[in-house]
Amino acid sequence: MTATDLQTDLTGRSYDDTLRTLSEASVEQHFDAFRDIAWDDPAYAVDPADPRWVLPAGDVLGRHPWYRSLPLERQVEIGLYRQANVTKVGLQFEQILISGLMNYAFGLRNGSPEFRYSTHEATEECHHTQMFQEFVNRSGQDVAGGTWAFRAVAPFLPLFAKWVPFGFFYGVLAGEEPIDHVQKAVLRAGDDTHPLLRRIMQIHVAEEARHIGFAHTYLEHRAPRLRRVERFVLSLVVPLIMRWLCDQILRPGRKARRDMGIPRSVVRDVWWRAPESRKFLRDLFADVRMLAERTGMMNPASRLLWRAMGIDGRSSRFRSQPASAAS
Ligand SMILES: [Fe+2]
Ligand SMILES: [Fe+2]
């Protein structure tokens, strides 16, 4: 089920029906990290010298003139490392998400419609972490994933799912939306992506459509129940979470920058000084801005923060609207 199908499917249904539809879709279509990927197929072998590891032009680093001017073998080396590191951060983020979903489900009352779906989501994320870790292992790259700060706070983030589920599910989107956006762009561009990575991305994009659908549905359902003060405080926190988590996921930490040998000036340019990078950053959040409007998270004060975080811009009119039309 694509994100657009899902969205059409979700309109006009009650909250409980929507969650049931999502749960049933998880039963009908789901993937197993070791059954649905032919890891040992020779076509999927990871050869560190394979030119298909060169970063595509759709990648913020891949299109930078510094990267483009490197000899092919350096481009390949950096490309494989970067893919492995982004994958590692993605799986660390999913580990936080799984723990958070458990904390969230733990407190749900009997008969709660969220219990079944959040558990389906956790099951799927477990498979994602297995498939991502397997890719990292096969890449042969000893990547650390997120920055030191991200890894240090990771054990505490799932607690927010218990304390402030509304904020937590916005946090879920802060991770899932950028990853999904980047993976869809790679799949759509039809670049000469390595078939193993392509398979992993296809599986991931297919299941993330449901997860993102759930987070949107949950937040829209919960928003009217927030108290006025809560809504205002959350409206200020949301843009900060978005930007912070997005940076943790997309920007390589110190070790990764050193391992890849990216000069400081290039780092500054790519994350996020260059105009194309800034546009890319804004485009990542068009769907979340739409959701923020719908959930009462946009007011004059919060809009200033969205702008200060560099993630302001036009909102999508519907989920997964192509970026060029949205901002
Ligand atoms: Fe995932
Ligand atoms: Fe997910």
Coordinates of C-alpha atoms and ligand atoms in Angstrom, one line a residue:
M1 CA 0.0 0.0 0.0
T2 CA 1.5 3.4 -1.0
A3 CA 1.3 6.5 1.2
T4 CA -1.2 8.0 -1.2
D5 CA -3.4 4.9 -1.3
L6 CA -3.2 4.8 2.5
Q7 CA -4.2 8.4 2.8
T8 CA -7.3 7.9 0.5
D9 CA -8.1 4.9 2.5
L10 CA -7.9 6.8 5.8
T11 CA -10.2 9.6 4.9
G12 CA -13.7 9.5 6.1
R13 CA -13.2 6.7 8.6
S14 CA -13.5 6.9 12.3
Y15 CA -10.3 6.8 14.4
D16 CA -11.0 3.2 15.5
D17 CA -11.7 2.0 11.9
T18 CA -8.5 3.7 10.7
L19 CA -6.4 1.9 13.3
R20 CA -8.1 -1.4 12.4
T21 CA -7.4 -0.8 8.7
L22 CA -3.8 -0.1 9.5
S23 CA -3.5 -3.2 11.7
E24 CA -5.1 -5.4 9.1
A25 CA -2.7 -4.0 6.4
S26 CA 0.2 -5.0 8.7
V27 CA -1.1 -8.6 8.8
E28 CA -1.7 -8.7 5.0
Q29 CA 1.6 -7.2 4.0
H30 CA 4.7 -7.4 6.1
F31 CA 8.3 -8.4 5.6
D32 CA 10.7 -10.5 7.5
A33 CA 14.3 -9.3 7.4
F34 CA 15.7 -12.8 6.7
R35 CA 12.9 -14.4 4.7
D36 CA 12.2 -11.5 2.3
I37 CA 15.8 -10.5 1.4
A38 CA 18.0 -12.9 -0.4
W39 CA 21.1 -11.9 1.5
D40 CA 23.3 -14.5 -0.1
D41 CA 22.2 -13.9 -3.7
P42 CA 25.5 -13.1 -5.5
A43 CA 23.8 -10.0 -7.0
Y44 CA 23.4 -8.6 -3.5
A45 CA 27.0 -9.1 -2.5
V46 CA 28.6 -6.0 -1.0
D47 CA 31.8 -5.3 -2.9
P48 CA 33.5 -2.2 -1.3
A49 CA 34.9 -1.3 -4.7
D50 CA 31.5 -1.3 -6.5
P51 CA 31.0 2.0 -8.3
R52 CA 27.3 1.8 -7.4
W53 CA 28.2 3.0 -3.9
V54 CA 28.9 6.5 -5.4
L55 CA 26.4 8.8 -3.7
P56 CA 23.6 9.9 -6.0
A57 CA 23.1 13.5 -7.0
G58 CA 19.9 13.5 -4.8
D59 CA 22.1 13.2 -1.7
V60 CA 23.2 16.5 -0.2
L61 CA 26.8 15.3 0.1
G62 CA 26.6 13.4 -3.2
R63 CA 25.9 16.6 -5.2
H64 CA 28.5 18.8 -3.5
P65 CA 31.4 19.9 -5.9
W66 CA 34.0 18.7 -3.4
Y67 CA 32.6 15.2 -3.5
R68 CA 32.1 15.2 -7.2
S69 CA 35.8 16.3 -7.8
L70 CA 37.2 13.3 -5.8
P71 CA 38.7 10.3 -7.6
L72 CA 36.1 7.5 -8.2
E73 CA 37.6 5.2 -5.6
R74 CA 37.3 7.9 -2.9
Q75 CA 33.7 8.6 -3.9
V76 CA 33.0 4.9 -3.6
E77 CA 34.7 4.6 -0.2
I78 CA 32.8 7.6 1.2
G79 CA 29.6 6.5 -0.4
L80 CA 29.6 3.0 1.2
Y81 CA 30.5 4.5 4.6
R82 CA 27.8 7.1 4.4
Q83 CA 25.1 4.6 3.4
A84 CA 26.2 2.4 6.3
N85 CA 26.3 5.2 8.8
V86 CA 22.9 6.6 7.8
T87 CA 21.5 3.0 8.0
K88 CA 23.0 2.7 11.5
V89 CA 21.5 5.9 12.7
G90 CA 18.2 4.8 11.3
L91 CA 18.3 1.6 13.3
Q92 CA 19.3 3.4 16.5
F93 CA 16.3 5.7 16.0
E94 CA 14.1 2.6 15.5
Q95 CA 15.4 1.1 18.7
I96 CA 14.3 4.2 20.6
L97 CA 11.0 4.0 18.8
I98 CA 10.4 0.4 19.7
S99 CA 11.2 1.0 23.4
G100 CA 8.9 4.1 23.3
L101 CA 6.1 2.1 21.7
M102 CA 6.4 -0.5 24.6
N103 CA 6.3 2.3 27.2
Y104 CA 3.3 3.7 25.4
A105 CA 1.4 0.4 25.1
F106 CA 2.2 -0.5 28.7
G107 CA -0.1 2.2 29.9
L108 CA -3.0 1.6 27.6
R109 CA -6.3 0.4 29.0
N110 CA -8.0 -2.8 28.0
G111 CA -9.8 -2.5 24.7
S112 CA -7.7 0.5 23.6
P113 CA -7.6 0.7 19.7
E114 CA -4.0 1.9 19.8
F115 CA -2.7 -1.3 21.5
R116 CA -2.8 -3.6 18.5
Y117 CA -1.5 -1.1 16.0
S118 CA 1.4 0.1 18.1
T119 CA 2.5 -3.4 18.7
H120 CA 2.3 -4.2 14.9
E121 CA 4.5 -1.2 14.4
A122 CA 7.0 -2.3 17.0
T123 CA 7.2 -5.8 15.3
E124 CA 7.9 -4.2 11.9
E125 CA 10.5 -1.9 13.4
C126 CA 12.3 -5.0 15.0
H127 CA 12.6 -6.4 11.5
H128 CA 13.9 -3.1 10.2
T129 CA 16.6 -3.0 12.8
Q130 CA 17.6 -6.6 11.9
M131 CA 17.7 -5.8 8.2
F132 CA 19.6 -2.5 8.7
Q133 CA 22.1 -4.1 11.1
E134 CA 22.7 -6.9 8.6
F135 CA 23.4 -4.4 5.9
V136 CA 25.8 -2.5 8.2
N137 CA 27.6 -5.8 9.0
R138 CA 27.9 -6.8 5.4
S139 CA 29.2 -3.3 4.5
G140 CA 32.3 -4.0 6.6
Q141 CA 32.2 -0.4 7.8
D142 CA 32.6 0.1 11.6
V143 CA 30.1 3.0 11.8
A144 CA 28.9 4.5 15.1
G145 CA 25.7 5.9 13.7
G146 CA 24.4 8.9 15.6
T147 CA 26.5 11.5 17.4
W148 CA 27.8 10.9 20.8
A149 CA 25.1 13.2 22.3
F150 CA 22.3 11.3 20.5
R151 CA 23.6 7.9 21.7
A152 CA 23.9 9.4 25.3
V153 CA 20.3 10.5 25.5
A154 CA 18.9 7.5 23.6
P155 CA 18.0 5.5 26.7
F156 CA 15.9 8.3 28.1
L157 CA 13.9 9.3 25.0
P158 CA 11.5 6.4 25.1
L159 CA 10.2 7.7 28.5
F160 CA 8.6 10.5 26.7
A161 CA 6.2 8.0 25.1
K162 CA 4.8 7.4 28.6
W163 CA 4.9 11.0 29.8
V164 CA 4.0 13.0 26.7
P165 CA 2.8 10.7 24.0
F166 CA 1.8 13.6 21.8
G167 CA 5.3 15.0 21.8
F168 CA 6.7 11.5 21.4
F169 CA 4.7 10.8 18.2
Y170 CA 5.9 14.1 16.8
G171 CA 9.4 12.9 17.5
V172 CA 8.6 9.7 15.6
L173 CA 7.8 11.8 12.6
A174 CA 10.9 13.8 13.1
G175 CA 12.8 10.6 12.3
E176 CA 10.5 8.8 10.0
E177 CA 9.7 11.7 7.6
P178 CA 13.3 12.6 6.7
I179 CA 14.3 8.9 6.3
D180 CA 11.2 8.2 4.2
H181 CA 11.7 11.3 2.1
V182 CA 15.4 10.4 1.3
Q183 CA 14.6 6.8 0.5
K184 CA 11.7 7.6 -1.7
A185 CA 13.8 10.2 -3.6
V186 CA 16.5 7.5 -4.2
L187 CA 13.9 5.0 -5.4
R188 CA 12.2 7.5 -7.6
A189 CA 15.4 8.9 -9.2
G190 CA 16.1 5.3 -10.5
D191 CA 19.8 6.0 -10.0
D192 CA 22.0 3.0 -10.4
T193 CA 21.5 2.1 -6.7
H194 CA 23.0 -1.2 -5.4
P195 CA 20.2 -3.8 -5.6
L196 CA 20.6 -4.8 -2.0
L197 CA 20.1 -1.3 -0.8
R198 CA 17.2 -0.8 -3.2
R199 CA 15.5 -3.9 -1.8
I200 CA 15.9 -2.7 1.8
M201 CA 14.6 0.7 0.9
Q202 CA 11.5 -0.8 -0.9
I203 CA 10.6 -2.8 2.1
H204 CA 11.2 0.1 4.4
V205 CA 9.2 2.6 2.4
A206 CA 6.3 0.2 2.1
E207 CA 6.0 -0.3 5.9
E208 CA 6.8 3.3 6.9
A209 CA 3.7 4.5 5.0
R210 CA 1.6 2.8 7.7
H211 CA 3.8 4.1 10.5
I212 CA 3.7 7.7 9.3
G213 CA -0.1 7.2 8.7
F214 CA -0.6 6.1 12.3
A215 CA 1.5 9.0 13.7
H216 CA -0.5 11.5 11.7
T217 CA -3.9 9.9 12.6
Y218 CA -3.0 9.7 16.3
L219 CA -1.8 13.3 16.5
E220 CA -4.9 14.6 14.7
H221 CA -7.1 12.6 17.0
R222 CA -5.4 13.7 20.2
A223 CA -4.9 17.4 19.3
P224 CA -8.4 18.6 20.2
R225 CA -8.0 17.0 23.7
L226 CA -5.0 19.0 24.6
R227 CA -5.4 21.7 27.2
R228 CA -4.6 25.2 26.0
V229 CA -1.3 25.6 27.9
E230 CA -0.2 22.1 26.8
R231 CA -1.0 22.9 23.2
F232 CA 1.0 26.1 23.3
V233 CA 4.1 24.6 25.0
L234 CA 4.0 21.7 22.6
S235 CA 3.8 24.1 19.6
L236 CA 7.1 25.5 20.7
V237 CA 8.7 22.2 21.4
V238 CA 7.7 20.5 18.1
P239 CA 9.9 22.6 15.7
L240 CA 12.9 22.1 18.1
I241 CA 12.4 18.3 18.1
M242 CA 12.0 18.2 14.3
R243 CA 15.2 20.0 13.7
W244 CA 17.3 18.3 16.4
L245 CA 16.3 14.8 15.5
C246 CA 16.6 15.5 11.8
D247 CA 20.2 16.8 12.4
Q248 CA 21.0 13.7 14.4
I249 CA 19.8 11.5 11.6
L250 CA 21.1 13.2 8.5
R251 CA 24.2 15.0 9.7
P252 CA 27.3 12.8 10.3
G253 CA 28.8 13.1 13.7
R254 CA 32.4 13.9 14.4
K255 CA 33.7 10.3 14.0
A256 CA 31.9 9.9 10.7
R257 CA 33.1 13.2 9.4
R258 CA 36.7 12.2 10.3
D259 CA 36.4 8.7 8.9
M260 CA 35.1 10.1 5.6
G261 CA 37.7 12.9 5.6
I262 CA 35.2 15.6 4.8
P263 CA 36.7 19.1 5.2
R264 CA 35.1 21.4 7.8
S265 CA 34.0 24.0 5.2
V266 CA 32.3 21.3 3.1
V267 CA 30.5 20.0 6.3
R268 CA 29.2 23.5 6.9
D269 CA 28.1 23.9 3.4
V270 CA 26.3 20.6 3.1
W271 CA 24.6 20.7 6.5
W272 CA 22.9 23.2 5.9
R273 CA 24.5 26.4 4.6
A274 CA 24.3 25.8 0.8
P275 CA 21.0 27.1 -0.7
E276 CA 20.1 23.7 -2.2
S277 CA 20.8 22.1 1.3
R278 CA 18.5 24.6 2.9
K279 CA 15.8 23.9 0.4
F280 CA 16.2 20.2 0.9
L281 CA 15.9 20.7 4.7
R282 CA 12.7 22.7 4.3
D283 CA 11.2 20.2 1.9
L284 CA 11.6 17.4 4.3
F285 CA 9.0 18.8 6.6
A286 CA 6.2 19.9 4.2
D287 CA 3.9 17.1 5.5
V288 CA 4.7 17.8 9.1
R289 CA 3.9 21.5 8.6
M290 CA 0.5 20.4 7.2
L291 CA 0.0 18.3 10.3
A292 CA 1.2 21.1 12.6
E293 CA -1.5 23.4 11.0
R294 CA -4.1 20.7 11.5
T295 CA -3.2 20.0 15.1
G296 CA -3.1 23.6 16.3
M297 CA 0.7 23.7 16.6
M298 CA 1.1 26.8 14.4
N299 CA 0.8 30.2 16.0
P300 CA 2.9 33.4 15.7
A301 CA 5.4 32.3 18.3
S302 CA 5.9 28.8 17.0
R303 CA 6.1 30.0 13.4
L304 CA 9.1 32.1 14.4
L305 CA 10.7 28.9 15.7
W306 CA 10.0 26.9 12.6
R307 CA 11.7 29.7 10.7
A308 CA 14.7 30.0 13.1
M309 CA 15.1 26.2 12.8
G310 CA 15.2 26.6 9.0
I311 CA 12.3 24.2 8.5
D312 CA 9.6 26.8 7.6
G313 CA 7.9 27.0 4.2
R314 CA 4.7 26.1 2.5
S315 CA 2.8 23.1 3.8
S316 CA 1.7 20.1 1.7
R317 CA -1.9 20.0 0.8
F318 CA -1.9 16.3 1.1
R319 CA 0.6 13.7 2.4
S320 CA 3.6 13.0 0.1
Q321 CA 2.8 15.9 -2.2
P322 CA 6.0 16.3 -4.4
A323 CA 8.3 18.8 -2.8
S324 CA 8.7 21.2 -5.7
A325 CA 5.0 22.0 -5.6
A326 CA 5.0 22.3 -1.8
S327 CA 7.8 24.8 -1.1
Ligands
FE1 FE 11.4 1.5 10.1
FE2 FE 8.6 3.2 11.2

